Every structure is written in structure tokens, then in C-alpha cells.
Coordinates of C-alpha atoms in Angstrom, one line a residue:
M1 CA -28.8 37.4 -26.8
C2 CA -31.8 36.6 -25.3
G3 CA -32.7 33.9 -22.8
L4 CA -34.8 30.7 -22.9
C5 CA -36.4 28.1 -20.4
G6 CA -38.6 25.6 -20.9
F7 CA -40.8 22.2 -19.4
T8 CA -41.3 18.7 -20.8
G9 CA -45.4 17.7 -20.0
S10 CA -48.6 18.9 -19.2
I11 CA -49.2 20.2 -16.0
I12 CA -52.1 22.7 -14.5
N13 CA -51.4 26.1 -15.8
R14 CA -49.3 25.2 -17.9
D15 CA -49.4 28.7 -20.2
D16 CA -48.9 30.9 -16.9
V17 CA -45.5 28.7 -15.7
I18 CA -43.9 28.9 -18.8
K19 CA -45.1 32.7 -18.7
T20 CA -43.7 33.6 -15.3
M21 CA -40.4 31.4 -16.5
T22 CA -39.9 33.6 -18.9
D23 CA -40.4 36.6 -17.3
K24 CA -37.9 35.8 -14.9
I25 CA -35.2 36.2 -16.9
T26 CA -37.1 39.5 -18.8
H27 CA -33.6 41.2 -18.2
R28 CA -31.6 38.7 -20.7
G29 CA -34.6 40.2 -23.3
P30 CA -36.2 42.8 -22.7
D31 CA -37.3 43.7 -26.7
S32 CA -40.3 40.9 -26.6
S33 CA -41.1 37.9 -25.9
G34 CA -42.9 34.3 -26.8
I35 CA -43.9 31.0 -26.2
F36 CA -44.5 27.6 -27.7
S37 CA -47.2 25.1 -25.6
N38 CA -48.6 21.9 -26.9
H39 CA -48.9 18.5 -24.5
D40 CA -45.7 17.4 -24.6
I41 CA -44.0 20.8 -24.3
S42 CA -44.0 24.4 -23.3
M43 CA -40.9 26.3 -24.2
G44 CA -40.5 30.1 -23.7
F45 CA -38.4 33.1 -24.7
R46 CA -37.0 36.4 -23.7
R47 CA -35.5 38.1 -27.0
L48 CA -32.5 41.2 -27.5
S49 CA -32.7 42.4 -30.7
I50 CA -29.8 42.5 -32.2
I51 CA -29.9 41.2 -36.1
D52 CA -33.0 41.2 -37.8
V53 CA -34.8 43.5 -35.7
A54 CA -37.6 43.7 -37.1
S55 CA -40.7 41.4 -35.4
S56 CA -39.5 39.1 -38.3
G57 CA -36.6 38.0 -36.1
D58 CA -39.2 36.7 -33.3
Q59 CA -39.1 33.1 -31.8
P60 CA -39.9 30.5 -31.6
I61 CA -38.4 29.7 -35.0
Y62 CA -39.5 27.1 -37.5
N63 CA -39.1 25.1 -40.4
E64 CA -40.8 24.6 -44.2
N65 CA -43.7 22.5 -42.3
K66 CA -43.0 23.4 -38.3
T67 CA -42.5 20.0 -37.8
L68 CA -39.3 21.3 -34.6
V69 CA -39.5 24.6 -33.2
L70 CA -36.0 26.7 -32.0
M71 CA -34.9 28.8 -29.4
F72 CA -31.8 29.9 -29.6
N73 CA -29.7 32.4 -27.1
G74 CA -26.4 34.0 -28.8
E75 CA -24.2 34.4 -32.3
I76 CA -23.9 32.5 -35.5
Y77 CA -20.8 35.1 -37.0
N78 CA -20.6 32.7 -40.0
Y79 CA -24.8 32.3 -40.6
R80 CA -25.1 34.4 -44.1
D81 CA -22.7 31.3 -45.4
L82 CA -24.2 28.9 -43.8
R83 CA -27.8 30.4 -45.6
N84 CA -25.6 30.5 -48.9
E85 CA -25.2 26.4 -48.1
L86 CA -28.5 25.7 -47.2
I87 CA -30.9 27.5 -49.6
A88 CA -28.5 26.1 -51.9
K89 CA -30.4 22.1 -50.4
G90 CA -33.4 23.2 -51.6
H91 CA -34.5 24.9 -48.0
R92 CA -37.1 28.0 -48.0
F93 CA -36.0 30.9 -45.6
Y94 CA -38.9 32.8 -44.2
T95 CA -36.2 35.3 -42.2
K96 CA -32.8 37.6 -41.9
T97 CA -31.6 36.0 -38.9
D98 CA -29.2 33.6 -37.7
S99 CA -31.6 32.0 -35.6
E100 CA -33.2 30.2 -38.5
V101 CA -29.3 28.6 -39.7
L102 CA -30.2 26.2 -36.8
I103 CA -33.0 25.0 -37.5
H104 CA -32.6 24.4 -41.6
G105 CA -29.3 23.3 -40.4
F106 CA -30.9 20.5 -37.8
E107 CA -33.0 19.4 -40.0
E108 CA -30.5 18.7 -42.7
W109 CA -26.8 18.2 -40.8
H110 CA -28.8 17.4 -37.2
E111 CA -26.1 17.3 -34.3
D112 CA -22.8 17.6 -37.3
L113 CA -24.2 20.5 -37.3
L114 CA -22.3 22.3 -35.0
P115 CA -19.3 22.1 -35.8
K116 CA -20.0 23.6 -38.7
L117 CA -20.8 26.7 -36.7
R118 CA -18.5 30.1 -35.8
G119 CA -19.6 31.6 -32.9
M120 CA -21.8 31.9 -29.0
F121 CA -24.9 29.5 -28.8
A122 CA -27.3 28.0 -26.0
F123 CA -30.3 26.5 -28.2
A124 CA -33.2 24.2 -27.7
I125 CA -35.0 22.9 -30.9
Y126 CA -38.4 20.5 -29.8
D127 CA -39.0 17.4 -32.9
T128 CA -43.0 17.6 -32.7
V129 CA -42.9 14.2 -34.6
G130 CA -40.0 12.3 -33.2
K131 CA -41.5 14.2 -29.2
S132 CA -37.5 14.6 -28.8
L133 CA -36.4 17.0 -27.2
F134 CA -32.3 19.2 -28.1
L135 CA -30.1 20.8 -26.3
A136 CA -26.9 22.7 -27.4
R137 CA -24.3 24.8 -26.0
D138 CA -21.3 26.4 -27.6
Y139 CA -17.2 25.3 -27.6
F140 CA -16.2 27.3 -24.4
G141 CA -19.1 27.3 -22.4
I142 CA -20.0 31.4 -23.9
K143 CA -24.2 31.3 -23.6
P144 CA -25.7 29.2 -21.0
M145 CA -28.1 25.9 -20.1
H146 CA -29.1 24.2 -16.9
Y147 CA -31.7 21.9 -16.4
T148 CA -32.7 19.4 -14.6
K149 CA -35.9 16.3 -13.9
V150 CA -39.0 17.5 -11.7
G151 CA -41.2 14.0 -11.6
D152 CA -41.4 12.9 -15.5
H153 CA -40.8 16.3 -16.4
F154 CA -37.1 17.9 -18.1
V155 CA -36.6 21.8 -17.4
Y156 CA -34.3 23.8 -18.4
G157 CA -33.0 27.3 -18.9
S158 CA -30.5 29.9 -19.7
E159 CA -30.8 31.1 -16.0
I160 CA -31.4 28.7 -12.9
K161 CA -34.2 30.9 -11.6
S162 CA -36.3 30.3 -14.3
I163 CA -36.3 27.1 -13.2
L164 CA -37.1 27.6 -9.4
D165 CA -39.8 28.4 -10.9
F166 CA -41.7 25.4 -11.7
P167 CA -44.7 23.7 -10.2
G168 CA -43.5 20.9 -7.9
F169 CA -39.8 21.3 -7.9
E170 CA -37.8 21.3 -4.4
K171 CA -34.8 23.6 -3.5
K172 CA -32.0 21.7 -1.6
F173 CA -29.2 22.9 -0.9
N174 CA -26.0 20.9 -3.0
K175 CA -23.5 20.9 -0.4
R176 CA -21.2 19.3 -3.0
A177 CA -21.2 23.1 -4.4
L178 CA -19.8 24.3 -1.1
D179 CA -17.6 21.8 -0.3
N180 CA -15.4 22.5 -3.9
Y181 CA -16.5 26.5 -3.9
I182 CA -14.4 26.8 -0.7
S183 CA -11.5 25.5 -3.1
F184 CA -11.8 27.0 -6.1
E185 CA -14.7 30.4 -5.4
Y186 CA -17.0 29.3 -8.0
S187 CA -19.6 26.0 -8.3
V188 CA -17.3 24.0 -10.7
P189 CA -19.5 22.9 -13.2
P190 CA -21.4 20.5 -14.2
E191 CA -23.2 20.4 -10.9
T192 CA -24.4 24.0 -9.2
F193 CA -25.3 24.8 -5.3
F194 CA -28.8 23.3 -6.6
E195 CA -29.6 19.7 -5.8
G196 CA -30.2 17.5 -9.3
V197 CA -29.8 21.5 -11.6
Y198 CA -26.8 20.6 -14.0
C199 CA -24.5 23.0 -16.1
L200 CA -25.5 21.4 -20.1
M201 CA -20.9 21.4 -20.3
P202 CA -19.0 23.5 -22.6
A203 CA -18.8 22.4 -26.7
H204 CA -22.1 19.4 -25.3
Y205 CA -25.0 18.4 -26.8
L206 CA -28.1 17.1 -24.9
W207 CA -30.8 15.0 -26.3
Y208 CA -33.9 14.4 -24.1
K209 CA -36.7 11.7 -25.5
D210 CA -38.8 8.9 -23.6
G211 CA -37.9 10.1 -19.7
Q212 CA -33.8 9.4 -20.4
V213 CA -30.9 12.4 -20.4
E214 CA -27.9 11.3 -23.0
T215 CA -25.3 14.1 -23.2
H216 CA -22.4 14.2 -26.0
R217 CA -18.6 16.1 -26.6
Y218 CA -18.9 17.2 -30.0
W219 CA -15.4 19.2 -29.2
E220 CA -12.5 18.8 -27.2
P221 CA -10.1 22.4 -27.2
K222 CA -7.1 20.0 -27.6
F223 CA -3.5 21.6 -28.2
N224 CA -1.6 20.0 -31.1
A225 CA 2.0 22.3 -31.1
D226 CA 3.7 23.1 -34.5
E227 CA 7.8 22.9 -32.9
S228 CA 8.6 24.3 -36.3
M229 CA 6.3 27.7 -36.8
T230 CA 8.9 30.5 -35.9
K231 CA 8.0 33.7 -34.0
E232 CA 6.9 35.8 -37.6
Q233 CA 4.8 32.7 -38.5
A234 CA 3.1 32.6 -35.4
V235 CA 2.4 36.6 -35.2
D236 CA 1.2 36.5 -38.8
E237 CA -1.3 34.3 -38.2
I238 CA -2.3 35.9 -35.2
E239 CA -2.7 38.8 -36.2
K240 CA -4.6 38.2 -39.4
V241 CA -7.5 35.6 -37.4
F242 CA -7.8 37.8 -34.5
E243 CA -8.8 40.7 -36.9
D244 CA -10.6 38.6 -38.8
S245 CA -12.6 37.4 -35.9
V246 CA -13.1 40.9 -34.6
N247 CA -15.1 41.9 -37.8
A248 CA -17.1 38.9 -37.8
H249 CA -18.0 39.9 -34.0
K250 CA -19.2 43.1 -34.8
I251 CA -22.0 41.8 -37.0
S252 CA -24.8 43.6 -35.7
D253 CA -28.1 45.9 -36.5
V254 CA -27.5 47.5 -33.7
E255 CA -24.4 49.6 -31.9
V256 CA -21.4 48.0 -31.1
G257 CA -19.0 48.9 -28.3
C258 CA -16.3 48.1 -26.9
F259 CA -14.9 47.3 -22.4
L260 CA -11.6 48.8 -22.2
S261 CA -8.9 48.1 -19.4
S262 CA -4.9 48.6 -19.2
G263 CA -4.3 45.8 -20.9
V264 CA -3.2 44.2 -23.5
D265 CA -6.5 41.9 -24.1
S266 CA -9.7 44.7 -24.4
S267 CA -7.0 47.3 -25.7
Y268 CA -6.0 44.8 -29.0
V269 CA -9.9 45.0 -29.1
S270 CA -10.6 48.0 -29.1
T271 CA -8.3 49.3 -32.1
Y272 CA -10.3 47.6 -34.0
F273 CA -13.3 50.3 -33.2
A274 CA -11.6 53.8 -34.5
G275 CA -14.6 56.3 -33.4
Q276 CA -16.7 54.2 -31.9
K277 CA -17.7 54.0 -27.9
T278 CA -15.0 52.0 -25.0
F279 CA -16.4 51.6 -21.7
T280 CA -13.7 51.8 -18.6
V281 CA -14.7 51.0 -14.4
G282 CA -12.8 51.7 -12.1
F283 CA -12.0 52.7 -8.0
D284 CA -10.5 55.8 -6.5
Y285 CA -7.7 53.9 -4.6
G286 CA -4.8 54.1 -7.0
E287 CA -3.4 53.1 -10.0
K288 CA -2.8 49.8 -8.9
Y289 CA -7.0 50.0 -8.7
N290 CA -7.7 52.3 -11.3
E291 CA -7.1 52.1 -15.2
I292 CA -9.4 54.7 -16.5
D293 CA -5.8 57.1 -17.1
W294 CA -4.4 54.1 -19.0
A295 CA -7.7 53.7 -21.1
K296 CA -8.4 57.2 -21.6
N297 CA -4.9 57.9 -23.0
L298 CA -5.0 54.7 -24.9
S299 CA -8.3 55.8 -26.6
E300 CA -7.1 58.9 -27.7
K301 CA -4.2 57.5 -29.3
V302 CA -6.4 55.3 -31.5
G303 CA -9.7 57.6 -31.5
V304 CA -12.4 55.7 -29.5
D305 CA -15.1 57.8 -27.6
H306 CA -14.0 57.4 -23.8
H307 CA -16.5 56.6 -21.9
Y308 CA -16.0 55.6 -17.4
K309 CA -17.1 55.5 -14.3
V310 CA -15.3 55.3 -10.7
I311 CA -17.9 53.3 -8.4
S312 CA -17.6 54.7 -4.9
P313 CA -17.7 51.8 -1.9
E314 CA -21.0 52.2 -1.3
E315 CA -22.2 51.7 -4.5
Y316 CA -19.8 49.2 -5.3
W317 CA -20.8 47.2 -1.3
G318 CA -24.5 48.8 -1.4
N319 CA -25.0 45.7 -4.9
I320 CA -23.5 42.7 -3.5
R321 CA -26.8 42.1 -3.1
K322 CA -29.1 42.6 -6.1
V323 CA -25.3 40.8 -8.1
Q324 CA -25.4 38.0 -6.2
Y325 CA -28.9 37.4 -7.4
Q326 CA -27.9 38.0 -10.5
M327 CA -25.9 35.4 -10.8
D328 CA -27.4 32.5 -9.5
Q329 CA -24.9 30.9 -7.5
P330 CA -22.4 32.4 -4.9
L331 CA -19.2 33.5 -7.7
A332 CA -16.4 35.0 -5.1
D333 CA -14.3 36.9 -7.8
A334 CA -15.0 40.6 -6.6
S335 CA -14.6 41.5 -10.0
C336 CA -18.4 40.5 -10.9
I337 CA -19.1 43.5 -9.2
A338 CA -16.8 45.8 -11.0
L339 CA -18.4 44.3 -14.7
Y340 CA -22.3 45.0 -13.5
F341 CA -21.3 48.9 -12.7
V342 CA -19.0 48.3 -17.0
S343 CA -22.0 46.8 -18.0
K344 CA -25.0 48.8 -17.2
M345 CA -22.6 52.2 -18.2
A346 CA -21.8 50.3 -21.5
S347 CA -26.0 49.9 -22.1
E348 CA -27.0 52.7 -21.6
Y349 CA -25.5 54.1 -24.8
V350 CA -25.2 50.4 -26.8
K351 CA -26.8 47.1 -26.9
V352 CA -23.4 45.3 -27.8
V353 CA -20.2 45.3 -26.5
L354 CA -16.1 43.7 -27.5
S355 CA -14.4 42.4 -24.7
G356 CA -11.0 40.3 -23.8
E357 CA -12.2 37.3 -22.1
G358 CA -10.2 34.0 -23.1
A359 CA -6.8 35.2 -24.0
D360 CA -5.1 34.3 -21.2
E361 CA -6.4 31.4 -21.5
L362 CA -5.5 30.7 -25.1
F363 CA -2.1 32.2 -25.5
G364 CA -1.0 31.5 -22.2
G365 CA -1.8 34.8 -20.2
Y366 CA -1.5 34.7 -16.6
N367 CA 1.0 35.0 -14.2
I368 CA 1.0 31.9 -12.9
Y369 CA 1.8 30.2 -15.8
H370 CA 5.4 31.3 -15.0
E371 CA 5.6 28.8 -12.5
P372 CA 6.9 25.8 -14.4
D373 CA 10.1 27.8 -15.8
D374 CA 10.9 29.5 -12.5
F375 CA 10.5 25.9 -10.6
E376 CA 13.0 24.2 -13.5
A377 CA 16.1 24.9 -11.8
Y378 CA 15.1 23.5 -8.6
K379 CA 13.5 20.7 -9.5
K380 CA 16.3 19.6 -11.0
L381 CA 16.8 18.8 -7.3
P382 CA 16.0 14.7 -6.0
L383 CA 12.3 14.7 -5.9
G384 CA 13.4 13.1 -1.5
L385 CA 15.2 16.4 -1.3
R386 CA 12.4 18.5 -2.3
R387 CA 10.1 16.0 -0.4
T388 CA 12.3 16.9 2.8
F389 CA 12.1 20.5 1.8
A390 CA 8.7 21.2 1.5
S391 CA 8.0 19.6 4.9
V392 CA 10.3 21.3 6.8
A393 CA 8.7 24.3 5.4
K394 CA 5.9 23.8 6.1
A395 CA 6.3 24.2 9.5
L396 CA 7.7 27.7 9.3
P397 CA 5.8 30.5 9.6
F398 CA 4.9 32.2 6.9
T399 CA 6.0 35.4 7.0
F400 CA 9.4 33.0 5.7
K401 CA 10.3 33.8 2.1
G402 CA 10.4 31.6 -0.1
K403 CA 7.7 29.4 2.0
N404 CA 5.3 28.7 -1.0
F405 CA 8.0 28.2 -3.0
L406 CA 10.0 25.1 -1.3
I407 CA 6.4 23.8 -0.5
R408 CA 4.8 23.6 -4.1
G409 CA 8.0 23.2 -6.1
A410 CA 8.5 19.4 -4.4
L411 CA 4.5 19.0 -6.7
P412 CA 4.2 17.8 -10.1
I413 CA 1.6 19.8 -11.4
E414 CA -1.2 18.1 -11.5
E415 CA -1.2 18.4 -7.3
S416 CA 0.2 21.8 -7.7
F417 CA -2.1 23.5 -9.7
I418 CA -5.3 24.0 -9.5
G419 CA -6.9 26.1 -11.2
N420 CA -6.5 30.4 -12.2
C421 CA -8.1 29.9 -8.5
S422 CA -6.9 28.1 -6.2
M423 CA -8.2 29.4 -2.0
F424 CA -8.7 27.8 0.8
T425 CA -6.0 25.0 1.4
L426 CA -7.6 21.0 2.6
D427 CA -6.2 21.3 6.4
E428 CA -8.6 25.0 6.4
K429 CA -11.6 23.5 5.1
R430 CA -11.3 20.8 7.5
R431 CA -10.8 23.5 10.1
L432 CA -13.3 25.8 8.5
L433 CA -16.8 23.2 8.0
K434 CA -18.9 21.7 9.9
K435 CA -18.1 17.9 10.6
D436 CA -21.7 17.4 8.3
M437 CA -20.1 18.9 5.3
P438 CA -18.6 17.1 3.0
V439 CA -14.9 17.5 3.1
T440 CA -12.5 16.8 -1.1
R441 CA -9.1 17.4 -2.2
P442 CA -10.0 19.3 -5.0
Q443 CA -7.6 17.7 -7.0
E444 CA -10.2 14.2 -7.0
L445 CA -12.4 17.0 -9.4
T446 CA -8.9 17.9 -11.8
K447 CA -7.6 14.9 -11.9
K448 CA -9.8 13.5 -15.4
Y449 CA -8.6 16.9 -16.7
Y450 CA -5.3 16.3 -16.6
D451 CA -5.6 12.3 -17.4
R452 CA -6.5 14.1 -21.4
V453 CA -3.2 16.2 -21.5
R454 CA -0.8 13.4 -20.2
G455 CA 2.5 13.9 -22.1
K456 CA 2.0 17.5 -22.9
D457 CA 3.9 20.6 -21.1
D458 CA 3.0 21.6 -17.4
V459 CA 2.3 25.2 -19.0
T460 CA -0.9 23.6 -21.8
K461 CA -2.0 21.6 -18.6
M462 CA -2.9 24.5 -16.5
Q463 CA -4.0 25.7 -20.1
Y464 CA -6.1 22.3 -21.1
L465 CA -7.4 22.9 -17.4
D466 CA -8.1 26.3 -17.2
I467 CA -10.2 26.5 -20.0
N468 CA -12.0 23.5 -19.2
V469 CA -12.6 24.4 -15.9
W470 CA -12.0 28.6 -14.8
L471 CA -12.9 30.2 -17.9
V472 CA -16.5 28.0 -17.2
G473 CA -17.3 28.5 -13.5
D474 CA -15.6 31.7 -13.3
I475 CA -14.8 34.7 -16.4
L476 CA -18.0 33.6 -19.0
L477 CA -20.3 33.5 -15.4
K478 CA -20.2 36.8 -14.7
A479 CA -19.4 37.7 -18.9
D480 CA -22.4 36.5 -18.9
R481 CA -24.7 36.8 -16.3
M482 CA -23.4 40.9 -15.3
S483 CA -23.7 42.4 -18.8
M484 CA -27.5 40.4 -19.1
A485 CA -29.1 41.7 -15.9
N486 CA -27.8 44.8 -18.0
S487 CA -29.7 43.7 -20.7
L488 CA -26.5 44.1 -23.5
E489 CA -24.9 41.3 -25.0
L490 CA -21.1 41.0 -24.5
R491 CA -18.5 39.5 -27.3
V492 CA -15.7 37.9 -27.1
P493 CA -13.5 37.7 -30.3
F494 CA -10.6 35.7 -28.8
L495 CA -13.1 32.7 -28.0
D496 CA -13.5 32.1 -32.3
K497 CA -12.8 28.3 -32.6
E498 CA -10.9 30.0 -35.7
V499 CA -8.4 31.9 -33.2
F500 CA -8.2 29.0 -31.6
K501 CA -6.5 27.2 -34.4
V502 CA -4.1 29.1 -34.2
A503 CA -3.2 29.7 -30.4
S504 CA -3.3 25.4 -29.7
R505 CA -0.3 24.9 -33.0
L506 CA 1.5 28.4 -31.1
P507 CA 5.1 26.0 -28.9
R508 CA 5.3 26.5 -25.9
K509 CA 8.1 29.3 -25.7
L510 CA 6.1 30.9 -28.2
R511 CA 2.9 31.2 -25.7
V512 CA 5.2 31.3 -22.0
N513 CA 8.5 32.1 -21.5
K514 CA 11.3 33.7 -19.5
E515 CA 10.2 37.6 -21.0
N516 CA 6.3 37.3 -20.8
T517 CA 3.2 36.0 -21.0
K518 CA 1.3 35.4 -24.0
Y519 CA 4.4 36.4 -25.9
A520 CA 3.8 36.0 -29.8
M521 CA 0.1 37.5 -29.1
R522 CA 1.6 40.7 -27.2
Q523 CA 4.2 40.7 -30.8
A524 CA 0.9 40.9 -32.6
A525 CA -0.6 43.5 -30.6
M526 CA 2.9 45.8 -30.8
R527 CA 1.8 46.1 -34.2
H528 CA -1.2 47.8 -33.5
L529 CA -0.9 49.0 -30.1
P530 CA 2.3 51.4 -28.1
D531 CA 4.7 49.0 -26.5
T532 CA 4.0 50.0 -23.2
T533 CA 0.1 48.3 -23.0
A534 CA 1.4 45.1 -25.0
Q535 CA 3.7 44.7 -22.4
K536 CA 2.2 45.4 -19.5
K537 CA 2.2 42.5 -17.3
K538 CA -1.4 40.9 -16.6
L539 CA -2.9 42.8 -14.0
G540 CA -5.9 41.8 -13.7
F541 CA -9.7 43.7 -13.0
P542 CA -8.3 44.6 -9.1
V543 CA -10.9 45.6 -6.6
P544 CA -9.7 47.3 -3.4
T545 CA -11.4 44.9 -0.9
R546 CA -8.0 44.2 1.1
V547 CA -8.6 47.9 1.3
W548 CA -11.5 48.2 2.8
L549 CA -12.2 44.6 4.8
R550 CA -9.1 46.8 7.1
E551 CA -12.1 49.7 7.6
E552 CA -13.6 49.4 11.0
K553 CA -17.2 50.0 8.7
Y554 CA -17.1 46.8 6.1
Y555 CA -15.0 45.0 9.0
K556 CA -17.9 45.5 11.1
I557 CA -21.0 44.4 8.2
V558 CA -18.1 40.8 7.6
K559 CA -18.7 40.6 11.4
D560 CA -22.1 39.8 11.8
A561 CA -22.8 38.4 8.7
F562 CA -19.2 35.7 10.4
T563 CA -21.3 34.8 13.6
G564 CA -24.8 35.3 11.8
K565 CA -27.5 32.2 12.4
T566 CA -26.7 31.1 8.2
A567 CA -23.0 31.4 8.9
K568 CA -23.4 28.8 12.1
Q569 CA -25.2 26.4 9.6
F570 CA -22.0 25.7 7.5
F571 CA -19.5 27.1 9.4
N572 CA -16.8 27.1 13.0
T573 CA -17.2 31.1 13.4
D574 CA -14.5 30.8 15.6
E575 CA -12.9 29.5 12.7
L576 CA -14.6 32.9 9.9
M577 CA -13.3 35.6 12.8
K578 CA -9.2 33.9 12.5
F579 CA -9.2 34.9 9.2
L580 CA -11.1 38.2 9.7
D581 CA -9.0 39.5 12.4
E582 CA -6.0 38.3 11.1
H583 CA -6.6 40.6 8.1
Y584 CA -8.4 43.7 9.7
T585 CA -5.1 43.9 12.2
G586 CA -2.9 43.9 9.3
K587 CA -1.1 40.5 10.5
R588 CA -2.4 38.6 7.2
D589 CA -3.7 39.5 3.8
N590 CA -7.0 37.4 4.2
N591 CA -9.1 39.2 1.7
R592 CA -10.0 36.8 -1.0
K593 CA -10.7 34.1 1.2
I594 CA -13.2 36.4 3.5
W595 CA -15.0 37.9 0.5
T596 CA -15.3 34.6 -0.3
I597 CA -17.4 32.8 2.9
F598 CA -18.9 36.5 2.6
V599 CA -19.7 36.2 -0.5
F600 CA -21.4 32.4 0.0
L601 CA -23.5 33.5 2.8
V602 CA -25.2 36.8 1.4
W603 CA -25.9 34.5 -2.3
Y604 CA -27.7 32.2 0.7
D605 CA -29.7 34.7 2.6
I606 CA -31.1 35.5 -0.9
Y607 CA -32.1 32.2 -2.4
F608 CA -32.8 30.2 0.7
N609 CA -33.6 32.1 3.5
G610 CA -35.7 34.8 1.0
A611 CA -33.6 37.7 1.5
S612 CA -34.0 41.0 -0.8
H613 CA -32.4 41.0 -3.3
E614 CA -32.8 44.4 -3.8
P615 CA -29.8 46.9 -4.1
G616 CA -29.0 48.7 -0.8
D617 CA -26.4 50.4 1.9
M618 CA -26.0 47.1 3.3
P619 CA -25.7 43.9 2.5
I620 CA -26.7 42.7 6.0
V621 CA -26.5 38.4 6.7
H622 CA -29.2 37.4 9.0

């Protein structure tokens, strides 16, 4: 697990530049660094040693005649099988790393190497003969890759902060990203908050040669349900493939631990960790915000060494700046700060942890996936009648029970669902943002994904959208940044292509039904977990922002931000204060909307106003 960066072409002081860019991501790999540089390209690397921890595993990695140069971030879990296959084809290896499999595999198969890989990866290979650069990213986007062009130079990096240090890069705020962020709570890839800087999308590769950029998709998460599959067959297949995936993800030359919450996903992973370490954090605001007791009890039953931490409000608020700096882009998911703390704690004991990300998207775990069943009877009414009910409901006060049901039930899934998170409505955005800011319907962005799953049932459509947008823009972004900020490798055994093969064949009724979400997966987990844990309702990673924002201390912090200079650049601050005051006085629960704007202002203050990102008592925004 590592970080990489680089740029094409020759510039003044290129060695100093690539070193500065590489040092910016030292947290991703504090064990060693490496640089390759010639007149055509400069490539930098930071290493966190996991496999072949000796210096022989340092990068760059070369092929036999050193015509190909590799920098790699991630882990390839089937590298031993691929290594043997490549040796049989005549390739000679000089390390025991999984990295070297990529360079010889690329030499042998070119782009066709990618579908052969099982793992998480983002890597760069430079061909010194053909003078071409190849970048690739894993199937689900577990590991990041960003890129831009600066004049005649192509610049790339694991994190955007490396790119910002390239001479001549003009940092410009991307207003379109703010428009999307206000809807989704994150910057929707491939665009970023920095004009001209893009994410390489999951399951894509990129060629850069002769000043031209070409990107191609090499894999797609397609659902093709096998309606003949029985519950027993599904449970057997899930159990078998998941055990295989966990065992593959535990391959390491250093100790591996596991994150543990009260939910079924991480709990299922933890059952394969008997005698090893698990880690949990929570808040001292009752069981709703504290999963520690659940995790303690489960740890005793499955026989793991459990470690936990209660996060104080002062610690949480005092690290908002640091977290938003590490994120590169604003993320309004309040759990990312909690994830920072559990990663920090785990890094004191291990270098690698496994976690439960991806189970909800693959197996149908989010509570909102119940919505098609909830609307089933209502949608039998004529569409015109439902639209009339919706029109009337819109004029009713927000306290009217059933208002949201009537409105959403009149819409097709393509209109009502933009992903697992939906923040401000279009009308709210128009009132909130200044007139010079773009305001678009989020459905304009999601349409291309829905077009790919025409004819599928609504639950499958929701899962497909979440895998391609929410999972990439929120879940995996925070998982990578918060673990790497603490020099910790986070692995996600649910997000494995072999696991997806099984999940993609499950009938809809074995994913989401009236009994539960993740139905078949929970049945598999019940073979390893107490029923109460396997059947526990989806909780997420709850953070008490709702509570804090009704306390005067934190209300004032946010009020100062909402009425400050930065807020006035982008927002109608009277509208911001309406949201804040409604929440503070208990009239409405606006905590997630407030947090979305507040986090953006903190982030902007750091990246565009030059504010400090060091931890402090109060995240003051100018």
C-alpha cells in the first residue's frame, strides 16, 4: 500500500519538484521512497511495506531489460498464481512482491492483464521505448488516481495535493463540483473541486502518448439474476466465496486486524479473526451513537482481542480541519472523522485492517432499497392520480406524516433516487446558491447510469447507481484517505470480483425483500454470528452532529462560518441561517444539510484561503 505521483516532460529543477510532490504524500508510505526520472518523465513513490517488506520490494520496479517502469499502489491477492504463470512463459523475477507481477504481466498481456487481477490497485507504467504512460484503476475504485494537464505536461497522483505542488499548475475552484456536492454530499467523479483535475474512474485505464489522453473501461459490475437459484444455493455460494475472499485479503507479511461495528458486515469479517485484533470507536451519547458494547460482546463470542475508543466532542471538532485537508475534497459524510479516529487507533497496533465496505451495494443492504416494496401497492394507482396527490402534498407542512411518501411515490425511480445520499432539493439549491453559481438537476448526472440498466428491477437500478457513484465518491474515498492518513492499509473483502460474481446472480428476492435487506448474505452470516447481529437493522456509522448543532457552543461555531466572508462568496447567507436556526430551535432536523455546507467552508478555507489544517480546538472559518 503506497502513494505515487509523477509528470511527463522535462522542467527546471525536476528532481526537486518530484521529491516535493512525493513528500506531500509521505503518510501513504512512510517506510521508504523511490524516484525514476529521465528527460521524458519523473515518477515518485512512497511505500508502506506489507508484502516482501525488505528493501527488495522498493519501487520503482522494472522488467528484465528495464524498458518498463512501474509505480504501484494496492495489493494483488492472486499474484502468486500469476507469478507462476509468467515464469512458465519465460519471465524472470527479482523480487517476491505482488508489484513485479504487474510489470511482467503488462509486458505479456498489455491491457488484457487487468481482468486477470484480483485485488485493489492503482498503478502507473512508463514505456521508455514507446514513450507512453499507462495508468489503471481497480474494478470498484478502492485505490485512487487523479490526473490533469499543465501546458504540455501530464501530471498524476494518488492524491490531488501532490498535483497542486506541480509548478505552473493554476489552482482554480470548480463551481460545477459545488453544484453536485450540494446534491450528493460529495464531489461526483470524474470531476473534482479543482478545475481541470479528474479522477480516473473505477475499472478504467488511461493511455497518455504524444500529448493525447485516452481512457477506456475494461470491466462493468453487471447484475444478471439467476431466478432459479434457491436460498440454500445462494447461502452456500456466498459463504464459500466470502471465506475465500477474506483468506485472500489476509495475505500479508505483517499482522492484519479488523474494524468492528455492531452491523453484520464487519461482524461477519471479524469471525475469521479469532485470536487477532479488532477496533471500534463510538460516542458517549447513548446506544444510538455507540456500538462499542455490541462490538465488545461479539468479540468475546468470536474470540478476538478487542480495542475501542470513545471520541469526545472536543476531539471530533478539533480534527475537522485535519480530516478535510487529508480528504483533498470536501466530504459531508460525518462518519469520515470517526473513521479517522478508528484508523489512528488501529495503526498503533497493526499495519493492515479489513473492513465491511461494499456489502450494502453488492448484496442490497441500504434501508432505502426497501422503497420499491413500500411503494408497490401505491404504484398500482393511476399515475395521474398519484401526481395529483403529490402536488397536494407539496403544499402541506413538513410535519404532515406521509408527505414524502406521496411525493416520491409519484415518481419513477430514475427521478426519485439519485444515490444513497440526497441533500438539498433543486428549489433549495436555487435559493441557497448565489446567482453566478451553476444549479443543475442531479438527474442529469445519474441518467447515464440508469440508461445502462434499463429493464432491470428498481432495486437493481439503485444498487448499480450506488456502486458507480456513491461507493466511489463517498464510501471508498473516505476509507482510503482516512486509513492512509494514518499509514494504515484498509482492505475490503466484500469488494472482490469473485464475490461480485455471486452477488450479481442473486435473485432480487434474495437481496431485498419485506423480511430484510441483504437477505441471503445475512443468512450466510448467521452460520457464523448470533442471530441478533446477523439480522440487525442497518445503522451506518452514526455521529451525533444532530445533538451538537443544538448546543450553543457548536451553533456559534457554525454561525460564524455561515455569516463569514467565504460563505458570502457562494451562498445567500440568510438562507444558510434559516437552516441553522430551524435546527437549533428544534423546528426541523437540518443537521446533515448544515454539516454539508459547514464542511465545504472548512475545506475551502484550507485549500483556497490558506488556513492551517493542523488540529485545533475550534474549526474557525473566515
